[in-house]
mmCIF file of N, CA, C and O and ligand atoms in Angstrom:
data_model
loop_
_atom_site.group_PDB
_atom_site.id
_atom_site.type_symbol
_atom_site.label_atom_id
_atom_site.label_comp_id
_atom_site.label_asym_id
_atom_site.label_seq_id
_atom_site.Cartn_x
_atom_site.Cartn_y
_atom_site.Cartn_z
ATOM 1 N N MET A 1031 0.848 -1.207 0.000
ATOM 2 C CA MET A 1031 0.000 0.000 0.000
ATOM 3 C C MET A 1031 0.876 1.247 0.000
ATOM 4 O O MET A 1031 1.830 1.361 0.752
ATOM 5 N N SER A 1032 0.540 2.142 -0.857
ATOM 6 C CA SER A 1032 1.366 3.339 -1.002
ATOM 7 C C SER A 1032 1.068 4.372 0.064
ATOM 8 O O SER A 1032 -0.057 4.553 0.479
ATOM 9 N N HIS A 1033 2.086 5.061 0.512
ATOM 10 C CA HIS A 1033 1.914 6.149 1.472
ATOM 11 C C HIS A 1033 1.783 7.490 0.751
ATOM 12 O O HIS A 1033 1.660 8.520 1.373
ATOM 13 N N GLU A 1034 1.827 7.445 -0.565
ATOM 14 C CA GLU A 1034 1.775 8.678 -1.335
ATOM 15 C C GLU A 1034 0.412 9.341 -1.244
ATOM 16 O O GLU A 1034 0.255 10.503 -1.544
ATOM 17 N N ASP A 1035 -0.577 8.567 -0.813
ATOM 18 C CA ASP A 1035 -1.932 9.095 -0.745
ATOM 19 C C ASP A 1035 -2.247 9.720 0.612
ATOM 20 O O ASP A 1035 -3.370 10.111 0.862
ATOM 21 N N ALA A 1036 -1.265 9.792 1.464
ATOM 22 C CA ALA A 1036 -1.491 10.348 2.798
ATOM 23 C C ALA A 1036 -1.928 11.807 2.692
ATOM 24 O O ALA A 1036 -1.359 12.579 1.916
ATOM 25 N N PRO A 1037 -2.927 12.187 3.460
ATOM 26 C CA PRO A 1037 -3.421 13.565 3.412
ATOM 27 C C PRO A 1037 -2.499 14.511 4.164
ATOM 28 O O PRO A 1037 -1.688 14.084 4.980
ATOM 29 N N ASN A 1038 -2.644 15.790 3.866
ATOM 30 C CA ASN A 1038 -1.895 16.795 4.594
ATOM 31 C C ASN A 1038 -2.688 17.251 5.808
ATOM 32 O O ASN A 1038 -3.910 17.365 5.764
ATOM 33 N N CYS A 1039 -1.994 17.532 6.896
ATOM 34 C CA CYS A 1039 -2.656 18.018 8.099
ATOM 35 C C CYS A 1039 -3.209 19.414 7.834
ATOM 36 O O CYS A 1039 -2.545 20.265 7.255
ATOM 37 N N GLU A 1040 -4.433 19.625 8.280
ATOM 38 C CA GLU A 1040 -5.117 20.892 8.008
ATOM 39 C C GLU A 1040 -4.722 21.991 8.985
ATOM 40 O O GLU A 1040 -5.137 23.135 8.842
ATOM 41 N N ARG A 1041 -3.941 21.648 9.966
ATOM 42 C CA ARG A 1041 -3.633 22.596 11.030
ATOM 43 C C ARG A 1041 -2.373 23.413 10.777
ATOM 44 O O ARG A 1041 -1.939 24.169 11.627
ATOM 45 N N HIS A 1042 -1.765 23.236 9.614
ATOM 46 C CA HIS A 1042 -0.532 23.960 9.328
ATOM 47 C C HIS A 1042 -0.654 24.691 7.992
ATOM 48 O O HIS A 1042 -1.272 24.187 7.061
ATOM 49 N N GLU A 1043 -0.027 25.854 7.925
ATOM 50 C CA GLU A 1043 -0.022 26.579 6.655
ATOM 51 C C GLU A 1043 0.857 25.832 5.662
ATOM 52 O O GLU A 1043 0.551 25.733 4.487
ATOM 53 N N ALA A 1044 1.979 25.309 6.158
ATOM 54 C CA ALA A 1044 2.851 24.512 5.313
ATOM 55 C C ALA A 1044 2.274 23.114 5.179
ATOM 56 O O ALA A 1044 1.493 22.672 6.017
ATOM 57 N N SER A 1045 2.633 22.450 4.116
ATOM 58 C CA SER A 1045 2.117 21.109 3.893
ATOM 59 C C SER A 1045 2.842 20.112 4.794
ATOM 60 O O SER A 1045 4.036 19.888 4.645
ATOM 61 N N VAL A 1046 2.108 19.563 5.721
ATOM 62 C CA VAL A 1046 2.653 18.526 6.588
ATOM 63 C C VAL A 1046 1.892 17.240 6.319
ATOM 64 O O VAL A 1046 0.699 17.149 6.587
ATOM 65 N N GLN A 1047 2.596 16.290 5.750
ATOM 66 C CA GLN A 1047 1.927 15.052 5.378
ATOM 67 C C GLN A 1047 1.716 14.167 6.596
ATOM 68 O O GLN A 1047 2.634 13.921 7.373
ATOM 69 N N MET A 1048 0.491 13.700 6.736
ATOM 70 C CA MET A 1048 0.167 12.834 7.864
ATOM 71 C C MET A 1048 0.702 11.437 7.607
ATOM 72 O O MET A 1048 0.873 11.019 6.455
ATOM 73 N N GLN A 1049 0.960 10.712 8.688
ATOM 74 C CA GLN A 1049 1.533 9.384 8.561
ATOM 75 C C GLN A 1049 0.494 8.327 8.885
ATOM 76 O O GLN A 1049 -0.260 8.460 9.837
ATOM 77 N N LEU A 1050 0.496 7.286 8.083
ATOM 78 C CA LEU A 1050 -0.448 6.198 8.309
ATOM 79 C C LEU A 1050 -0.018 5.382 9.525
ATOM 80 O O LEU A 1050 1.096 4.871 9.582
ATOM 81 N N ARG A 1051 -0.879 5.304 10.507
ATOM 82 C CA ARG A 1051 -0.538 4.584 11.735
ATOM 83 C C ARG A 1051 -1.085 3.160 11.720
ATOM 84 O O ARG A 1051 -0.322 2.209 11.840
ATOM 85 N N THR A 1052 -2.383 3.048 11.585
ATOM 86 C CA THR A 1052 -2.986 1.727 11.629
ATOM 87 C C THR A 1052 -4.109 1.622 10.608
ATOM 88 O O THR A 1052 -4.636 2.628 10.141
ATOM 89 N N LEU A 1053 -4.461 0.395 10.278
ATOM 90 C CA LEU A 1053 -5.579 0.144 9.383
ATOM 91 C C LEU A 1053 -6.648 -0.638 10.127
ATOM 92 O O LEU A 1053 -6.349 -1.546 10.894
ATOM 93 N N HIS A 1054 -7.885 -0.246 9.916
ATOM 94 C CA HIS A 1054 -8.991 -0.950 10.545
ATOM 95 C C HIS A 1054 -9.905 -1.488 9.455
ATOM 96 O O HIS A 1054 -10.241 -0.773 8.519
ATOM 97 N N SER A 1055 -10.301 -2.726 9.597
ATOM 98 C CA SER A 1055 -11.240 -3.299 8.635
ATOM 99 C C SER A 1055 -12.663 -2.948 9.041
ATOM 100 O O SER A 1055 -12.993 -2.905 10.220
ATOM 101 N N ASP A 1056 -13.460 -2.669 8.051
ATOM 102 C CA ASP A 1056 -14.863 -2.349 8.289
ATOM 103 C C ASP A 1056 -15.703 -3.560 7.912
ATOM 104 O O ASP A 1056 -15.745 -3.960 6.758
ATOM 105 N N GLN A 1057 -16.361 -4.123 8.904
ATOM 106 C CA GLN A 1057 -17.103 -5.361 8.660
ATOM 107 C C GLN A 1057 -18.250 -5.152 7.679
ATOM 108 O O GLN A 1057 -18.648 -6.071 6.972
ATOM 109 N N SER A 1058 -18.795 -3.945 7.647
ATOM 110 C CA SER A 1058 -19.923 -3.685 6.754
ATOM 111 C C SER A 1058 -19.453 -3.437 5.324
ATOM 112 O O SER A 1058 -20.226 -3.499 4.386
ATOM 113 N N ARG A 1059 -18.139 -3.136 5.189
ATOM 114 C CA ARG A 1059 -17.577 -2.915 3.860
ATOM 115 C C ARG A 1059 -16.290 -3.721 3.702
ATOM 116 O O ARG A 1059 -15.196 -3.211 3.956
ATOM 117 N N PRO A 1060 -16.415 -4.971 3.272
ATOM 118 C CA PRO A 1060 -15.264 -5.871 3.177
ATOM 119 C C PRO A 1060 -14.166 -5.350 2.246
ATOM 120 O O PRO A 1060 -12.995 -5.672 2.438
ATOM 121 N N ASP A 1061 -14.543 -4.541 1.256
ATOM 122 C CA ASP A 1061 -13.567 -4.074 0.284
ATOM 123 C C ASP A 1061 -12.906 -2.765 0.697
ATOM 124 O O ASP A 1061 -12.096 -2.216 -0.028
ATOM 125 N N THR A 1062 -13.284 -2.282 1.862
ATOM 126 C CA THR A 1062 -12.745 -1.005 2.304
ATOM 127 C C THR A 1062 -12.120 -1.127 3.693
ATOM 128 O O THR A 1062 -12.694 -1.744 4.575
ATOM 129 N N VAL A 1063 -10.961 -0.540 3.834
ATOM 130 C CA VAL A 1063 -10.360 -0.455 5.157
ATOM 131 C C VAL A 1063 -10.264 1.019 5.548
ATOM 132 O O VAL A 1063 -10.201 1.894 4.685
ATOM 133 N N VAL A 1064 -10.270 1.268 6.826
ATOM 134 C CA VAL A 1064 -10.171 2.637 7.301
ATOM 135 C C VAL A 1064 -8.763 2.860 7.857
ATOM 136 O O VAL A 1064 -8.326 2.159 8.758
ATOM 137 N N GLY A 1065 -8.081 3.823 7.288
ATOM 138 C CA GLY A 1065 -6.732 4.130 7.730
ATOM 139 C C GLY A 1065 -6.740 5.239 8.767
ATOM 140 O O GLY A 1065 -7.403 6.262 8.590
ATOM 141 N N LEU A 1066 -5.997 5.044 9.830
ATOM 142 C CA LEU A 1066 -5.865 6.072 10.844
ATOM 143 C C LEU A 1066 -4.552 6.813 10.604
ATOM 144 O O LEU A 1066 -3.472 6.240 10.724
ATOM 145 N N TYR A 1067 -4.685 8.093 10.232
ATOM 146 C CA TYR A 1067 -3.508 8.911 9.970
ATOM 147 C C TYR A 1067 -3.239 9.827 11.151
ATOM 148 O O TYR A 1067 -4.169 10.300 11.803
ATOM 149 N N GLU A 1068 -1.970 10.071 11.415
ATOM 150 C CA GLU A 1068 -1.603 10.961 12.504
ATOM 151 C C GLU A 1068 -0.546 11.948 12.028
ATOM 152 O O GLU A 1068 0.405 11.591 11.347
ATOM 153 N N CYS A 1069 -0.749 13.210 12.397
ATOM 154 C CA CYS A 1069 0.218 14.233 12.026
ATOM 155 C C CYS A 1069 1.442 14.153 12.937
ATOM 156 O O CYS A 1069 1.294 14.140 14.156
ATOM 157 N N PRO A 1070 2.641 14.080 12.356
ATOM 158 C CA PRO A 1070 3.860 13.984 13.163
ATOM 159 C C PRO A 1070 4.180 15.287 13.884
ATOM 160 O O PRO A 1070 4.963 15.312 14.823
ATOM 161 N N GLU A 1071 3.553 16.384 13.440
ATOM 162 C CA GLU A 1071 3.846 17.688 14.024
ATOM 163 C C GLU A 1071 2.982 17.978 15.245
ATOM 164 O O GLU A 1071 3.458 18.455 16.267
ATOM 165 N N CYS A 1072 1.685 17.731 15.126
ATOM 166 C CA CYS A 1072 0.760 18.127 16.194
ATOM 167 C C CYS A 1072 -0.046 16.952 16.748
ATOM 168 O O CYS A 1072 -0.778 17.122 17.721
ATOM 169 N N GLY A 1073 0.090 15.790 16.163
ATOM 170 C CA GLY A 1073 -0.597 14.628 16.702
ATOM 171 C C GLY A 1073 -2.060 14.539 16.314
ATOM 172 O O GLY A 1073 -2.782 13.688 16.811
ATOM 173 N N TYR A 1074 -2.490 15.418 15.411
ATOM 174 C CA TYR A 1074 -3.879 15.393 14.956
ATOM 175 C C TYR A 1074 -4.173 14.086 14.243
ATOM 176 O O TYR A 1074 -3.408 13.661 13.389
ATOM 177 N N GLU A 1075 -5.269 13.446 14.612
ATOM 178 C CA GLU A 1075 -5.619 12.165 14.016
ATOM 179 C C GLU A 1075 -6.807 12.306 13.082
ATOM 180 O O GLU A 1075 -7.727 13.091 13.325
ATOM 181 N N ARG A 1076 -6.765 11.537 12.023
ATOM 182 C CA ARG A 1076 -7.831 11.596 11.026
ATOM 183 C C ARG A 1076 -8.027 10.209 10.431
ATOM 184 O O ARG A 1076 -7.067 9.511 10.138
ATOM 185 N N ARG A 1077 -9.287 9.857 10.268
ATOM 186 C CA ARG A 1077 -9.589 8.558 9.666
ATOM 187 C C ARG A 1077 -10.075 8.748 8.242
ATOM 188 O O ARG A 1077 -10.925 9.586 7.974
ATOM 189 N N LEU A 1078 -9.518 7.952 7.349
ATOM 190 C CA LEU A 1078 -9.937 8.006 5.958
ATOM 191 C C LEU A 1078 -10.154 6.590 5.437
ATOM 192 O O LEU A 1078 -9.342 5.713 5.669
ATOM 193 N N PRO A 1079 -11.251 6.389 4.735
ATOM 194 C CA PRO A 1079 -11.489 5.078 4.135
ATOM 195 C C PRO A 1079 -10.534 4.851 2.964
ATOM 196 O O PRO A 1079 -10.295 5.750 2.164
ATOM 197 N N ILE A 1080 -9.994 3.665 2.887
ATOM 198 C CA ILE A 1080 -9.083 3.325 1.808
ATOM 199 C C ILE A 1080 -9.664 2.140 1.040
ATOM 200 O O ILE A 1080 -9.834 1.068 1.605
ATOM 201 N N ARG A 1081 -9.981 2.391 -0.185
ATOM 202 C CA ARG A 1081 -10.580 1.321 -0.989
ATOM 203 C C ARG A 1081 -9.470 0.420 -1.505
ATOM 204 O O ARG A 1081 -8.582 0.853 -2.225
ATOM 205 N N THR A 1082 -9.520 -0.845 -1.128
ATOM 206 C CA THR A 1082 -8.467 -1.765 -1.507
ATOM 207 C C THR A 1082 -8.744 -2.388 -2.864
ATOM 208 O O THR A 1082 -7.893 -2.399 -3.735
ATOM 209 N N GLY A 1083 -9.938 -2.910 -3.020
ATOM 210 C CA GLY A 1083 -10.315 -3.477 -4.301
ATOM 211 C C GLY A 1083 -9.704 -4.832 -4.550
ATOM 212 O O GLY A 1083 -10.173 -5.578 -5.396
ATOM 213 N N ASP A 1084 -8.654 -5.176 -3.796
ATOM 214 C CA ASP A 1084 -7.979 -6.436 -4.019
ATOM 215 C C ASP A 1084 -8.833 -7.630 -3.606
ATOM 216 O O ASP A 1084 -8.698 -8.716 -4.122
ATOM 217 N N ALA A 1085 -9.736 -7.377 -2.649
ATOM 218 C CA ALA A 1085 -10.540 -8.469 -2.103
ATOM 219 C C ALA A 1085 -11.777 -8.735 -2.945
ATOM 220 O O ALA A 1085 -12.496 -9.681 -2.701
ATOM 221 N N ALA A 1086 -12.004 -7.882 -3.925
ATOM 222 C CA ALA A 1086 -13.204 -8.045 -4.745
ATOM 223 C C ALA A 1086 -13.098 -9.328 -5.564
ATOM 224 O O ALA A 1086 -12.148 -9.528 -6.308
ATOM 225 N N ALA A 1087 -14.071 -10.149 -5.442
ATOM 226 C CA ALA A 1087 -14.050 -11.427 -6.169
ATOM 227 C C ALA A 1087 -14.858 -11.283 -7.454
ATOM 228 O O ALA A 1087 -15.983 -10.840 -7.399
HETATM 229 ZN ZN1 ZN D 941 -0.548 18.807 12.250
#
């Protein structure tokens, strides 16, 4: 999984890319995982759904 899709933290004027910490599977959406991103500067956490598509049969 690429880290290039990591979002930028909204709390800084400069672009601070958030780091992917953990992934959570969503039982209601087998093809989607939720990534927990954390800003290395301020610790702001944000969850974003990540569509994997690999599990699609
Ligand atoms: Zn931040």
